[in-house]
């Protein structure tokens, strides 16, 4: 499996999804959120655990809500 975690300013947030090996799937974390301000840095961490066929990231999307 592979865990994809949203990172803010170099630190993990609670926003993450877990993808299973060898499975074409869409995952969503509808429980957590992460707030960003102008100038904050964003990156995505991918940590694989398991066999040679660990999940890979094909694409991702971000929803931005501006108050």
PDB file of C-alpha atoms in Angstrom:
ATOM      1  CA  UNK A   1       0.000   0.000   0.000  1.00  0.00           C
ATOM      2  CA  UNK A   2       1.012   3.620  -0.439  1.00  0.00           C
ATOM      3  CA  UNK A   3       0.087   6.493   1.852  1.00  0.00           C
ATOM      4  CA  UNK A   4      -0.134   9.924   0.228  1.00  0.00           C
ATOM      5  CA  UNK A   5       0.076  12.798   2.718  1.00  0.00           C
ATOM      6  CA  UNK A   6      -0.422  16.509   2.108  1.00  0.00           C
ATOM      7  CA  UNK A   7       2.454  18.510   3.582  1.00  0.00           C
ATOM      8  CA  UNK A   8       2.467  22.178   4.594  1.00  0.00           C
ATOM      9  CA  UNK A   9       5.725  24.085   4.975  1.00  0.00           C
ATOM     10  CA  UNK A  10       7.666  20.808   5.148  1.00  0.00           C
ATOM     11  CA  UNK A  11       5.468  19.137   7.773  1.00  0.00           C
ATOM     12  CA  UNK A  12       2.815  16.437   7.435  1.00  0.00           C
ATOM     13  CA  UNK A  13      -0.810  17.482   7.870  1.00  0.00           C
ATOM     14  CA  UNK A  14      -3.604  15.125   8.948  1.00  0.00           C
ATOM     15  CA  UNK A  15      -4.887  15.070   5.338  1.00  0.00           C
ATOM     16  CA  UNK A  16      -3.959  11.738   3.747  1.00  0.00           C
ATOM     17  CA  UNK A  17      -5.220   8.839   1.651  1.00  0.00           C
ATOM     18  CA  UNK A  18      -4.118   5.207   1.442  1.00  0.00           C
ATOM     19  CA  UNK A  19      -4.072   3.380  -1.907  1.00  0.00           C
ATOM     20  CA  UNK A  20      -3.932  -0.399  -2.186  1.00  0.00           C
ATOM     21  CA  UNK A  21      -1.445  -2.207  -4.408  1.00  0.00           C
ATOM     22  CA  UNK A  22      -2.526  -3.140  -7.929  1.00  0.00           C
ATOM     23  CA  UNK A  23      -5.855  -1.351  -7.650  1.00  0.00           C
ATOM     24  CA  UNK A  24      -7.035   1.390  -9.973  1.00  0.00           C
ATOM     25  CA  UNK A  25      -8.957   3.440  -7.460  1.00  0.00           C
ATOM     26  CA  UNK A  26      -9.903   6.909  -6.351  1.00  0.00           C
ATOM     27  CA  UNK A  27      -9.450   7.779  -2.700  1.00  0.00           C
ATOM     28  CA  UNK A  28     -10.628  10.791  -0.731  1.00  0.00           C
ATOM     29  CA  UNK A  29     -10.037  12.025   2.797  1.00  0.00           C
ATOM     30  CA  UNK A  30     -13.368  13.640   3.619  1.00  0.00           C
ATOM     31  CA  UNK A  31     -12.621  13.714   7.362  1.00  0.00           C
ATOM     32  CA  UNK A  32      -9.570  15.988   7.507  1.00  0.00           C
ATOM     33  CA  UNK A  33      -8.616  19.320   5.989  1.00  0.00           C
ATOM     34  CA  UNK A  34      -5.547  21.527   5.808  1.00  0.00           C
ATOM     35  CA  UNK A  35      -5.515  25.305   5.771  1.00  0.00           C
ATOM     36  CA  UNK A  36      -2.953  27.256   3.779  1.00  0.00           C
ATOM     37  CA  UNK A  37      -2.178  30.957   3.668  1.00  0.00           C
ATOM     38  CA  UNK A  38      -0.483  33.021   0.982  1.00  0.00           C
ATOM     39  CA  UNK A  39       3.195  32.075   0.909  1.00  0.00           C
ATOM     40  CA  UNK A  40       2.741  28.623   2.481  1.00  0.00           C
ATOM     41  CA  UNK A  41       4.544  25.783   0.726  1.00  0.00           C
ATOM     42  CA  UNK A  42       2.637  22.680  -0.448  1.00  0.00           C
ATOM     43  CA  UNK A  43       4.006  19.266  -1.306  1.00  0.00           C
ATOM     44  CA  UNK A  44       2.779  15.691  -1.392  1.00  0.00           C
ATOM     45  CA  UNK A  45       4.520  12.790   0.348  1.00  0.00           C
ATOM     46  CA  UNK A  46       4.183   9.215  -0.951  1.00  0.00           C
ATOM     47  CA  UNK A  47       5.334   6.375   1.307  1.00  0.00           C
ATOM     48  CA  UNK A  48       5.073   2.802  -0.004  1.00  0.00           C
ATOM     49  CA  UNK A  49       5.027  -0.281   2.200  1.00  0.00           C
ATOM     50  CA  UNK A  50       4.949  -3.780   0.822  1.00  0.00           C
ATOM     51  CA  UNK A  51       5.869  -5.630  -2.328  1.00  0.00           C
ATOM     52  CA  UNK A  52       7.319  -4.604  -5.642  1.00  0.00           C
ATOM     53  CA  UNK A  53       3.915  -3.479  -6.939  1.00  0.00           C
ATOM     54  CA  UNK A  54       3.349  -0.615  -4.528  1.00  0.00           C
ATOM     55  CA  UNK A  55       0.786   1.967  -5.568  1.00  0.00           C
ATOM     56  CA  UNK A  56       1.854   4.950  -7.621  1.00  0.00           C
ATOM     57  CA  UNK A  57       0.356   8.383  -8.033  1.00  0.00           C
ATOM     58  CA  UNK A  58      -1.214   8.945 -11.423  1.00  0.00           C
ATOM     59  CA  UNK A  59      -2.862  12.275 -10.642  1.00  0.00           C
ATOM     60  CA  UNK A  60      -4.271  14.320  -7.823  1.00  0.00           C
ATOM     61  CA  UNK A  61      -6.545  17.293  -7.405  1.00  0.00           C
ATOM     62  CA  UNK A  62      -6.866  20.054  -4.853  1.00  0.00           C
ATOM     63  CA  UNK A  63      -9.984  21.991  -3.950  1.00  0.00           C
ATOM     64  CA  UNK A  64      -9.268  25.576  -2.901  1.00  0.00           C
ATOM     65  CA  UNK A  65     -11.895  27.481  -0.946  1.00  0.00           C
ATOM     66  CA  UNK A  66     -11.315  31.224  -0.794  1.00  0.00           C
ATOM     67  CA  UNK A  67     -13.375  33.031   1.835  1.00  0.00           C
TER      68      UNK A  67
END
